[in-house]
mmCIF file of C-alpha atoms in Angstrom:
data_model
loop_
_atom_site.group_PDB
_atom_site.id
_atom_site.type_symbol
_atom_site.label_atom_id
_atom_site.label_comp_id
_atom_site.label_asym_id
_atom_site.label_seq_id
_atom_site.Cartn_x
_atom_site.Cartn_y
_atom_site.Cartn_z
ATOM 1 C CA UNK H 139 1.190 -4.044 15.598
ATOM 2 C CA UNK H 140 3.668 -3.661 12.782
ATOM 3 C CA UNK H 141 6.083 -5.791 14.795
ATOM 4 C CA UNK H 142 3.527 -8.600 14.821
ATOM 5 C CA UNK H 143 2.981 -8.454 11.095
ATOM 6 C CA UNK H 144 6.628 -8.220 10.177
ATOM 7 C CA UNK H 145 7.346 -11.234 12.366
ATOM 8 C CA UNK H 146 4.655 -13.161 10.531
ATOM 9 C CA UNK H 147 6.100 -12.262 7.150
ATOM 10 C CA UNK H 148 9.632 -13.117 8.240
ATOM 11 C CA UNK H 149 8.463 -16.505 9.423
ATOM 12 C CA UNK H 150 6.903 -17.213 6.051
ATOM 13 C CA UNK H 151 10.378 -17.937 4.712
ATOM 14 C CA UNK H 152 11.478 -20.369 7.414
ATOM 15 C CA UNK H 153 9.087 -23.333 7.327
ATOM 16 C CA UNK H 154 9.904 -26.735 5.946
ATOM 17 C CA UNK H 155 7.360 -28.874 7.814
ATOM 18 C CA UNK H 156 3.671 -28.869 7.019
ATOM 19 C CA UNK H 157 0.468 -29.387 8.972
ATOM 20 C CA UNK H 158 -3.190 -29.255 8.036
ATOM 21 C CA UNK H 159 -4.756 -25.870 8.728
ATOM 22 C CA UNK H 160 -4.618 -23.656 11.767
ATOM 23 C CA UNK H 161 -4.660 -24.924 15.322
ATOM 24 C CA UNK H 162 -7.396 -23.621 17.654
ATOM 25 C CA UNK H 163 -4.927 -21.184 19.228
ATOM 26 C CA UNK H 164 -4.105 -19.722 15.807
ATOM 27 C CA UNK H 165 -7.776 -19.665 14.843
ATOM 28 C CA UNK H 166 -8.459 -17.594 17.959
ATOM 29 C CA UNK H 167 -5.528 -15.304 17.170
ATOM 30 C CA UNK H 168 -6.727 -14.689 13.628
ATOM 31 C CA UNK H 169 -10.274 -14.084 14.867
ATOM 32 C CA UNK H 170 -8.809 -11.418 17.179
ATOM 33 C CA UNK H 171 -6.898 -9.895 14.250
ATOM 34 C CA UNK H 172 -10.112 -9.866 12.182
ATOM 35 C CA UNK H 173 -11.927 -8.017 14.942
ATOM 36 C CA UNK H 174 -9.039 -5.607 15.427
ATOM 37 C CA UNK H 175 -8.856 -4.793 11.710
ATOM 38 C CA UNK H 176 -12.607 -4.110 11.578
ATOM 39 C CA UNK H 177 -12.211 -1.591 14.396
ATOM 40 C CA UNK H 178 -9.274 0.044 12.639
ATOM 41 C CA UNK H 179 -11.218 0.260 9.390
ATOM 42 C CA UNK H 180 -14.107 1.976 11.119
ATOM 43 C CA UNK H 181 -11.991 5.030 11.977
ATOM 44 C CA UNK H 182 -10.559 7.288 9.310
ATOM 45 C CA UNK H 183 -7.369 7.881 11.311
ATOM 46 C CA UNK H 184 -6.514 4.159 11.469
ATOM 47 C CA UNK H 185 -7.619 2.934 8.033
ATOM 48 C CA UNK H 186 -4.022 3.007 6.807
ATOM 49 C CA UNK H 187 -2.937 0.701 9.604
ATOM 50 C CA UNK H 188 -5.735 -1.724 8.684
ATOM 51 C CA UNK H 189 -4.547 -1.693 5.081
ATOM 52 C CA UNK H 190 -0.971 -2.469 6.175
ATOM 53 C CA UNK H 191 -2.185 -5.434 8.185
ATOM 54 C CA UNK H 192 -4.318 -6.767 5.364
ATOM 55 C CA UNK H 193 -1.424 -6.445 2.905
ATOM 56 C CA UNK H 194 0.333 -9.367 4.637
ATOM 57 C CA UNK H 195 -2.616 -10.993 6.418
ATOM 58 C CA UNK H 196 -3.462 -13.810 4.007
ATOM 59 C CA UNK H 197 0.134 -14.744 3.267
ATOM 60 C CA UNK H 198 0.975 -14.817 6.968
ATOM 61 C CA UNK H 199 -2.119 -16.866 7.773
ATOM 62 C CA UNK H 200 -1.277 -19.335 5.025
ATOM 63 C CA UNK H 201 2.276 -19.590 6.310
ATOM 64 C CA UNK H 202 1.127 -20.261 9.867
ATOM 65 C CA UNK H 203 -1.121 -23.042 8.572
ATOM 66 C CA UNK H 204 1.947 -24.671 7.002
ATOM 67 C CA UNK H 205 3.822 -24.861 10.307
ATOM 68 C CA UNK H 206 3.824 -27.838 12.657
ATOM 69 C CA UNK H 207 1.078 -27.568 15.284
ATOM 70 C CA UNK H 208 3.437 -26.971 18.204
ATOM 71 C CA UNK H 209 5.160 -24.142 16.337
ATOM 72 C CA UNK H 210 1.795 -22.636 15.363
ATOM 73 C CA UNK H 211 0.655 -22.678 18.972
ATOM 74 C CA UNK H 212 3.877 -21.129 20.236
ATOM 75 C CA UNK H 213 3.883 -18.332 17.678
ATOM 76 C CA UNK H 214 0.170 -17.565 17.763
ATOM 77 C CA UNK H 215 0.115 -17.487 21.570
ATOM 78 C CA UNK H 216 3.005 -15.009 21.558
ATOM 79 C CA UNK H 217 1.426 -12.893 18.815
ATOM 80 C CA UNK H 218 -1.950 -12.899 20.588
ATOM 81 C CA UNK H 219 -0.298 -11.623 23.765
ATOM 82 C CA UNK H 220 1.444 -8.856 21.815
ATOM 83 C CA UNK H 221 -1.881 -7.905 20.248
ATOM 84 C CA UNK H 222 -3.523 -7.749 23.708
ATOM 85 C CA UNK H 223 -0.701 -5.529 24.967
ATOM 86 C CA UNK H 224 -0.979 -3.276 21.917
ATOM 87 C CA UNK H 225 -4.734 -2.931 22.399
ATOM 88 C CA UNK H 226 -4.264 -2.032 26.074
ATOM 89 C CA UNK H 227 -1.674 0.561 25.119
ATOM 90 C CA UNK H 228 -4.034 2.065 22.524
ATOM 91 C CA UNK H 229 -6.906 2.221 25.026
ATOM 92 C CA UNK H 230 -4.792 4.069 27.570
ATOM 93 C CA UNK H 231 -4.000 6.861 25.106
#
């Protein structure tokens, strides 16, 4: 999960083109992140991880909204897949 968030922060420094808001793919990705964070917050052992995510969440989301739509879709689709893989890995523990 940290890999996902650090990638989002790193990307926040690379955009020069702008679009209006998040694409549907990014909206779905951020809805999944919202759900994931709520689950993390509900367990004492994972509250710290939720706090780490939320520390960069809004800046990353704002950055993604500034990207061209095609770039948003590419990045959010990749990040969503990584989140699915991370969740599967956590469930198998």
